[in-house]
mmCIF file of C-alpha atoms in Angstrom:
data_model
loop_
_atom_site.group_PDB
_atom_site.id
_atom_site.type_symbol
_atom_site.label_atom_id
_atom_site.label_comp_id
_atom_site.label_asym_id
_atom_site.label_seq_id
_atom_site.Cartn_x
_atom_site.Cartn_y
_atom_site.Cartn_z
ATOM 1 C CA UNK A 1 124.038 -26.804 168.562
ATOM 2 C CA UNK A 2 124.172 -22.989 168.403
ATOM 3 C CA UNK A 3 128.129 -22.813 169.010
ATOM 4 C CA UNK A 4 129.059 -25.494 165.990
ATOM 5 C CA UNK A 5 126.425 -23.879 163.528
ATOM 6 C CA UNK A 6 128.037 -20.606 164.254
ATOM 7 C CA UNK A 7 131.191 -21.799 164.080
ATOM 8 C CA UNK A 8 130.199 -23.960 160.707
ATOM 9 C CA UNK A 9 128.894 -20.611 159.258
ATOM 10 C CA UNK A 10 131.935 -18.344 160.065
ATOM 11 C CA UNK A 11 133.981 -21.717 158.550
ATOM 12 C CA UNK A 12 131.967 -21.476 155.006
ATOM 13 C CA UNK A 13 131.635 -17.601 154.446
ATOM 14 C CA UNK A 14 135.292 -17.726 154.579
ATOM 15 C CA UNK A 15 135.997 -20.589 152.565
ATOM 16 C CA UNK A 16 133.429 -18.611 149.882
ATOM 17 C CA UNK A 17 135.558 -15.616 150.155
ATOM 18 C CA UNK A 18 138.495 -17.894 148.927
ATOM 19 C CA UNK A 19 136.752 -19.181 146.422
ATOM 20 C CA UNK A 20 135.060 -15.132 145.483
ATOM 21 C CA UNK A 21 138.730 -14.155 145.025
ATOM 22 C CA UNK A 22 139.722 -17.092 142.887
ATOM 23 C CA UNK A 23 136.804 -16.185 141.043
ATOM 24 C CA UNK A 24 135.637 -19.798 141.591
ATOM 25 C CA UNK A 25 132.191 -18.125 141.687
ATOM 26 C CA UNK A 26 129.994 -21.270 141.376
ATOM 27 C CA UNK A 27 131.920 -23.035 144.570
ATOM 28 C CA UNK A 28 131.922 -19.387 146.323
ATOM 29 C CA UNK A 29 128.338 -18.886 146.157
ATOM 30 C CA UNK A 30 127.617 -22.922 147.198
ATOM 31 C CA UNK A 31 129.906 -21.900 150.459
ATOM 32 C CA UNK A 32 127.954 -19.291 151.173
ATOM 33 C CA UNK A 33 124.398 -20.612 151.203
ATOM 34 C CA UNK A 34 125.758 -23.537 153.598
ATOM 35 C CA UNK A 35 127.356 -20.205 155.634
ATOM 36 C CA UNK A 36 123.640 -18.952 155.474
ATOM 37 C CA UNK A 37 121.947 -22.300 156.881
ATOM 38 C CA UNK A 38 124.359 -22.429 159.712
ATOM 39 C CA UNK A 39 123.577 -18.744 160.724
ATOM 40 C CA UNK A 40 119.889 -19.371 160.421
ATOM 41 C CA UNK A 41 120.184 -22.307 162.536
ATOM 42 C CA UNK A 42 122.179 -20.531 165.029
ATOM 43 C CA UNK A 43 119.972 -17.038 164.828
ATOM 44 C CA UNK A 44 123.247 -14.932 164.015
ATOM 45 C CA UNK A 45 121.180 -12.466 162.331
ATOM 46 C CA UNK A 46 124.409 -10.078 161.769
ATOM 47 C CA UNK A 47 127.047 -12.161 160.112
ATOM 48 C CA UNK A 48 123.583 -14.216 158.220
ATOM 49 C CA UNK A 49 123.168 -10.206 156.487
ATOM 50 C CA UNK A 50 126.646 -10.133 155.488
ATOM 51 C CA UNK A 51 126.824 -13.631 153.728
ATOM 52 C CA UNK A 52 123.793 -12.518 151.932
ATOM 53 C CA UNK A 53 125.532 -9.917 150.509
ATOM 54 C CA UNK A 54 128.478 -11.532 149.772
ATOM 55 C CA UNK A 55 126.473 -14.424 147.485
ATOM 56 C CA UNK A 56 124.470 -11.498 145.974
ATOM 57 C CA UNK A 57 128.262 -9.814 144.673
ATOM 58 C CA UNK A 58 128.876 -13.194 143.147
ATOM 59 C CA UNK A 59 125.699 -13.577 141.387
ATOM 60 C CA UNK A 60 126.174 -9.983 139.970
ATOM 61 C CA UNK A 61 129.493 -10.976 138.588
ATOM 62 C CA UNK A 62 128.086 -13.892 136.869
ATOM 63 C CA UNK A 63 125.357 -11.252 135.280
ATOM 64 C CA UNK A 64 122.740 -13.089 137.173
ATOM 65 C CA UNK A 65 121.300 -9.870 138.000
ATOM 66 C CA UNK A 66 117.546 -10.451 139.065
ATOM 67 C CA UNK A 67 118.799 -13.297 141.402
ATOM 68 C CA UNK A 68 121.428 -11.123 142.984
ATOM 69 C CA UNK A 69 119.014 -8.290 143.259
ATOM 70 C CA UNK A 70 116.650 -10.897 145.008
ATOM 71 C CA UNK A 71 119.415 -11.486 147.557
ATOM 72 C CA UNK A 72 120.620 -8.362 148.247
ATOM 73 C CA UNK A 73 116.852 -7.518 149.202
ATOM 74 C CA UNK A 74 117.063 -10.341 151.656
ATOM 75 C CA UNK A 75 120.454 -8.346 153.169
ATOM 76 C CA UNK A 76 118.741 -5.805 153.304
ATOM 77 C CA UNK A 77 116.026 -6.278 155.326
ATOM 78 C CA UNK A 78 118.942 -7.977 157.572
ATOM 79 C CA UNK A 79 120.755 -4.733 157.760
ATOM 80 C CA UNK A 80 117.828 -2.810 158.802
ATOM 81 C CA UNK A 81 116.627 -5.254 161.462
ATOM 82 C CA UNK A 82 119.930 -4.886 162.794
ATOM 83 C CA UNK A 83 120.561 -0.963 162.027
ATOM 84 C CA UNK A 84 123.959 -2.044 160.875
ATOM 85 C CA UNK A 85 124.715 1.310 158.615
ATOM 86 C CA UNK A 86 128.006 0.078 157.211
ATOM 87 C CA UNK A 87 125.864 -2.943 155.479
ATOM 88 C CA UNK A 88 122.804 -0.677 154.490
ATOM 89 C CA UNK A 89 125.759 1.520 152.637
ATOM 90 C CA UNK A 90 127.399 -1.176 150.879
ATOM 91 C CA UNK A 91 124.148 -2.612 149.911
ATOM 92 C CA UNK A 92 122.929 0.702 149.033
ATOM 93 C CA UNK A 93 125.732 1.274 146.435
ATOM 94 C CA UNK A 94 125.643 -2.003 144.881
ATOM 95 C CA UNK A 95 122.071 -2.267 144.506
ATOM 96 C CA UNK A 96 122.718 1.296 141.960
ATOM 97 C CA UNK A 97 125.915 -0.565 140.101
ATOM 98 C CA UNK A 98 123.452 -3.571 139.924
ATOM 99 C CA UNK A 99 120.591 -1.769 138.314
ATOM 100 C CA UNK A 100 123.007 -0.434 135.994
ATOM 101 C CA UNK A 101 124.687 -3.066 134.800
ATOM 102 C CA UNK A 102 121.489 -4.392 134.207
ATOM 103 C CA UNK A 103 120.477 -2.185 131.827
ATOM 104 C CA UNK A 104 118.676 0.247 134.065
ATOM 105 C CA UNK A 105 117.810 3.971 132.164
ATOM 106 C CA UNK A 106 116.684 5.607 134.850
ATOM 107 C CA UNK A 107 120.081 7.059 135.363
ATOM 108 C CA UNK A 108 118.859 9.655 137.699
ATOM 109 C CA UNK A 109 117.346 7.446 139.895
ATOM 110 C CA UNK A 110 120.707 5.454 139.905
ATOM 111 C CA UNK A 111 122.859 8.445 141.189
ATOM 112 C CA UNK A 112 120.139 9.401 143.101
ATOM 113 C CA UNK A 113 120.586 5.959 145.239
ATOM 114 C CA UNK A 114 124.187 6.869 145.526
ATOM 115 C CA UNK A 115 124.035 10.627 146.529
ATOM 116 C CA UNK A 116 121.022 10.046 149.112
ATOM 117 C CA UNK A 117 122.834 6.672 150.901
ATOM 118 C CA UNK A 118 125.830 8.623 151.005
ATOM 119 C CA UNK A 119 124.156 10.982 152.818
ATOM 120 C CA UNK A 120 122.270 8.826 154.866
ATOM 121 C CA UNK A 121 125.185 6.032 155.766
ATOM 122 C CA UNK A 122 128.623 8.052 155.354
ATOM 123 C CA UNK A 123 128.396 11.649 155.936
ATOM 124 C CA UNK A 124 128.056 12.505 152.277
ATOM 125 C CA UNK A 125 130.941 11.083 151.138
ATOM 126 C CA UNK A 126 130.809 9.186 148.055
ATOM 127 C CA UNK A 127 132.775 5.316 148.148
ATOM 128 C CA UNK A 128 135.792 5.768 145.700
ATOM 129 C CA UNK A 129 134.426 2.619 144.254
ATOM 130 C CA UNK A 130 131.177 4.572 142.930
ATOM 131 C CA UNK A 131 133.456 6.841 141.553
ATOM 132 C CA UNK A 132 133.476 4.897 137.993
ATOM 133 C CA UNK A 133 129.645 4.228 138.209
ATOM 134 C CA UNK A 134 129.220 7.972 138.050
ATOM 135 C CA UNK A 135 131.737 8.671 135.927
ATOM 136 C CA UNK A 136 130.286 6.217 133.119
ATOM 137 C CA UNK A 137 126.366 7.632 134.052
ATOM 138 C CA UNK A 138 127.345 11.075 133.469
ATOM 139 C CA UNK A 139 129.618 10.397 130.243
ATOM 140 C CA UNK A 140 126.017 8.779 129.250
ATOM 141 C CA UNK A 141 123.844 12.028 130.113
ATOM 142 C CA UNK A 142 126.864 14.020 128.118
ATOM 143 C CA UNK A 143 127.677 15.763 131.102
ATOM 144 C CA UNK A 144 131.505 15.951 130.581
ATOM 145 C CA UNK A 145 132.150 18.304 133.423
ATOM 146 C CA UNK A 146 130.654 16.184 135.795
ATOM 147 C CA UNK A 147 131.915 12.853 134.032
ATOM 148 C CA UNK A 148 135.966 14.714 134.150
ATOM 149 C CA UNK A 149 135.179 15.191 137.952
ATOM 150 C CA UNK A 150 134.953 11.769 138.785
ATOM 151 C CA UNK A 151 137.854 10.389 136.212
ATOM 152 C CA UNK A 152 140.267 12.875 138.717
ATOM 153 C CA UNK A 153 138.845 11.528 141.523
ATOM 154 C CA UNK A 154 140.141 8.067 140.155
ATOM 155 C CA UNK A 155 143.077 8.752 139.121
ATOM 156 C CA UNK A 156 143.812 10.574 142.607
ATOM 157 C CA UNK A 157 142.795 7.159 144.193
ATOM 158 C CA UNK A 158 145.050 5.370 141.923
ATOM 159 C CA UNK A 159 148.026 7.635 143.148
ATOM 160 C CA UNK A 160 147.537 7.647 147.005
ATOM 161 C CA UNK A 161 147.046 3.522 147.185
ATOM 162 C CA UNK A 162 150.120 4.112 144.735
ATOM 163 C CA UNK A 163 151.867 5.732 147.604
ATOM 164 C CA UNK A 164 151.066 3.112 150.214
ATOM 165 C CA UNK A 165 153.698 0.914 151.747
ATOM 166 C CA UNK A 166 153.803 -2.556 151.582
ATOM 167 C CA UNK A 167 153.054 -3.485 155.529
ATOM 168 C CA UNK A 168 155.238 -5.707 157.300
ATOM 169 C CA UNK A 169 154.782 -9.319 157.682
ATOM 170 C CA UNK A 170 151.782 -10.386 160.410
ATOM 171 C CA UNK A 171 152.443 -13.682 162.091
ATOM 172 C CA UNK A 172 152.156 -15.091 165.879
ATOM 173 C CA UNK A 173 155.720 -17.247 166.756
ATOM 174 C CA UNK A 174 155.021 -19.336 169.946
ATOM 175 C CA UNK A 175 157.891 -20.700 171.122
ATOM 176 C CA UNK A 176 157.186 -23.753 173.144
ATOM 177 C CA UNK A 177 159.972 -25.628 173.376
ATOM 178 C CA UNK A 178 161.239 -24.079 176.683
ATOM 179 C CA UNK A 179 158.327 -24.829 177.964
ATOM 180 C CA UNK A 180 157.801 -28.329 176.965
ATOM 181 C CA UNK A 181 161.600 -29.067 177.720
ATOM 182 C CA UNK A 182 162.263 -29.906 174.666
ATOM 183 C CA UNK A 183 165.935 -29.795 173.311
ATOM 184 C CA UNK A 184 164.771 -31.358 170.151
ATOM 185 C CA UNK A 185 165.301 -27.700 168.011
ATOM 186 C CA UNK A 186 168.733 -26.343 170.086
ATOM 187 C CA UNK A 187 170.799 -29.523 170.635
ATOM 188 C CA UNK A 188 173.508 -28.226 168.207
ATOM 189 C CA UNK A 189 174.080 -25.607 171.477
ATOM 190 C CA UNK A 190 173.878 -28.362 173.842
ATOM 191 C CA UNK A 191 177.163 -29.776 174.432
ATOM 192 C CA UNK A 192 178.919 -26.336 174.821
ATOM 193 C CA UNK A 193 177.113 -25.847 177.837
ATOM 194 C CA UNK A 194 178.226 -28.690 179.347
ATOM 195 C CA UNK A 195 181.795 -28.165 178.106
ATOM 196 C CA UNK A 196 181.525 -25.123 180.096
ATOM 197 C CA UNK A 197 180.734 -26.705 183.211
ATOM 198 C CA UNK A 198 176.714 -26.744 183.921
ATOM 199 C CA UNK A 199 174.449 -28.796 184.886
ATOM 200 C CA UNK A 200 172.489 -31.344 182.726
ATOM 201 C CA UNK A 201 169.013 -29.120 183.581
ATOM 202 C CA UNK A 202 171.141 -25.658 182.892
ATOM 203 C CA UNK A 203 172.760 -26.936 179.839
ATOM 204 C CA UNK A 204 169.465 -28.224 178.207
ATOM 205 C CA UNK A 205 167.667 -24.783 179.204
ATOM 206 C CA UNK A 206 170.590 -22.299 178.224
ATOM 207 C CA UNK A 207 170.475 -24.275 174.889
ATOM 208 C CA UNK A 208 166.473 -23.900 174.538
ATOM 209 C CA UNK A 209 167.002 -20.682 175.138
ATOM 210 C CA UNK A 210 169.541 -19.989 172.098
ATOM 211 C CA UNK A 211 168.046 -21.584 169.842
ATOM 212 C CA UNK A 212 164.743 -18.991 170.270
ATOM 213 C CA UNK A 213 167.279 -16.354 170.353
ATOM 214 C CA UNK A 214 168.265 -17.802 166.938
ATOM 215 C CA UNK A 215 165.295 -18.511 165.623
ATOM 216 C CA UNK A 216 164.156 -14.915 166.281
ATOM 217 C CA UNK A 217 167.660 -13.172 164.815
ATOM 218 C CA UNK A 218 166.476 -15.082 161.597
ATOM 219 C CA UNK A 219 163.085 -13.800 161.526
ATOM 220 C CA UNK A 220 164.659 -10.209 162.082
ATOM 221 C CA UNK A 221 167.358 -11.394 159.433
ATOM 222 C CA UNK A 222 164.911 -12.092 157.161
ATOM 223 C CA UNK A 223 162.825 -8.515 157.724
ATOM 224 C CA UNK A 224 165.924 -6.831 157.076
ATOM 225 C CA UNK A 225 166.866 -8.377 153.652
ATOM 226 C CA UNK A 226 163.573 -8.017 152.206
ATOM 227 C CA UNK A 227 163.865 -4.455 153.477
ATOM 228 C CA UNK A 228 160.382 -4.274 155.396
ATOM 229 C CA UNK A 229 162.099 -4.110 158.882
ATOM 230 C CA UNK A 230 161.442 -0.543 159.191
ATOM 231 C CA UNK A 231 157.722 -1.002 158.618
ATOM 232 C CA UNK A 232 156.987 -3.837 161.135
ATOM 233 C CA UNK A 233 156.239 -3.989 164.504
ATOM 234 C CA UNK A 234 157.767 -6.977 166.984
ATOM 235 C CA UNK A 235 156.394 -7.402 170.069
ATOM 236 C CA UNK A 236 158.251 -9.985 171.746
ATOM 237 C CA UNK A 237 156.139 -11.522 174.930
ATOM 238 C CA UNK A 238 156.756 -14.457 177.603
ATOM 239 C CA UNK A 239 154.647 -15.500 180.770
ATOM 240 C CA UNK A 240 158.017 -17.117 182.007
ATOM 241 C CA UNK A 241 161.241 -15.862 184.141
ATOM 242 C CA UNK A 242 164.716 -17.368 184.115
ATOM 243 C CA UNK A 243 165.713 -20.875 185.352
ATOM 244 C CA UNK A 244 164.607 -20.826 188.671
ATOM 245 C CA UNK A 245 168.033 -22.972 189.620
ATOM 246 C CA UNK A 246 169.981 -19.656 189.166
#
């Protein structure tokens, strides 16, 4: 049905997308046609443009250039159907490293494609990752201004993702076992509380609710000794209140 084919498709893109970054490129680009049958089947016509694309950059890494030229046509035509502008730019600016790579000459056309989808997609602004493309076209024209433009527009890339902090951790913690009763994780705590005079029900709850408190002073432990506390946000939620006996 339309739900499991959708559900199949956003399953296999991202399985490709392993595979693309363990540049396991045959098994990537396998997971990605199966990502494109499901979307067909399910009419997705938005995500179905963006696995496209994604097989095409793994065909153009394997230098399989007419066949990932082929496909990013067929993203293409997606993209526009569906006006999606970020697409149509990325496609744009591969489609110009693409005919480069293989073995285009018409170098002016090639920059052309850049400058105009620039233009067109992104408010003139060239992607950093063109940035080498034209940098190698005009070291090929002999334009050495040009080509010395684009080499410091690299290397001031290089510094400000240089500059960037390593982000905190992101993770979800749900804490059930107050909720389940369960004293399974916190019955070290247990007998304390009923050394100190409660109830069976308050001791097993007072201990539940240690051992969360514990659990979460390790997680902020642990934050703190790899020195990222400072740049990670904890937003600590519950749909509960306290022990209703009290």
């Amino acid at each position: 049905n339309t739900d499991e084919d959708h559900l199949k498709g956003v399953l296999y893109a991202n399985i490709g997308n392993i595979y693309y970054n363990q540049k396991s490129l045959d098994e990537a680009i396998e997971m990605y046609d199966r990502s494109i049958a499901c979307y067909t089947a399910c009419g997705n016509r938005k995500n179905l443009g963006y696995s496209y694309h994604a097989k095409a950059n793994a065909l153009f890494i394997q230098e399989q250039y007419d066949r990932a030229l082929e496909t990013l046509d067929s993203a293409k035509y997606i993209a526009s159907e569906q006006c999606d502008s970020t697409l149509m730019f990325s496609i744009e600016n591969d489609r110009a490293s693409y005919l480069y790579y293989q073995g285009g000459h018409d170098l002016e056309g090639i920059k052309k494609r850049i400058y105009q989808s620039a233009r067109e997609f992104n408010n003139g602004n060239i992607p950093p990752a063109s940035f080498s493309l034209l940098c190698t076209i005009y070291l090929d024209q002999d334009r050495l201004d040009s080509a010395a433009h684009y080499a410091h527009r690299i290397e001031e890339c290089k510094a400000l993702y240089s500059e960037v902090q390593t982000p905190g951790i992101y993770s979800l913690l749900i804490q059930v076992a107050i909720r389940k009763n369960d004293l399974t994780s916190a019955v070290q705590y247990y007998q304390k509380y009923i050394d100190a005079g409660l109830d069976v029900g308050q001791a097993r709850y007072a201990s539940m609710v240690e051992g969360m408190d514990k659990s979460l002073g390790d997680i902020l432990d642990y934050l703190e000794e790899k020195d990222i506390a400072d740049n990670t946000i904890i937003i600590f939620m519950t749909d509960n209140g306290g022990n209703s006996e009290n």
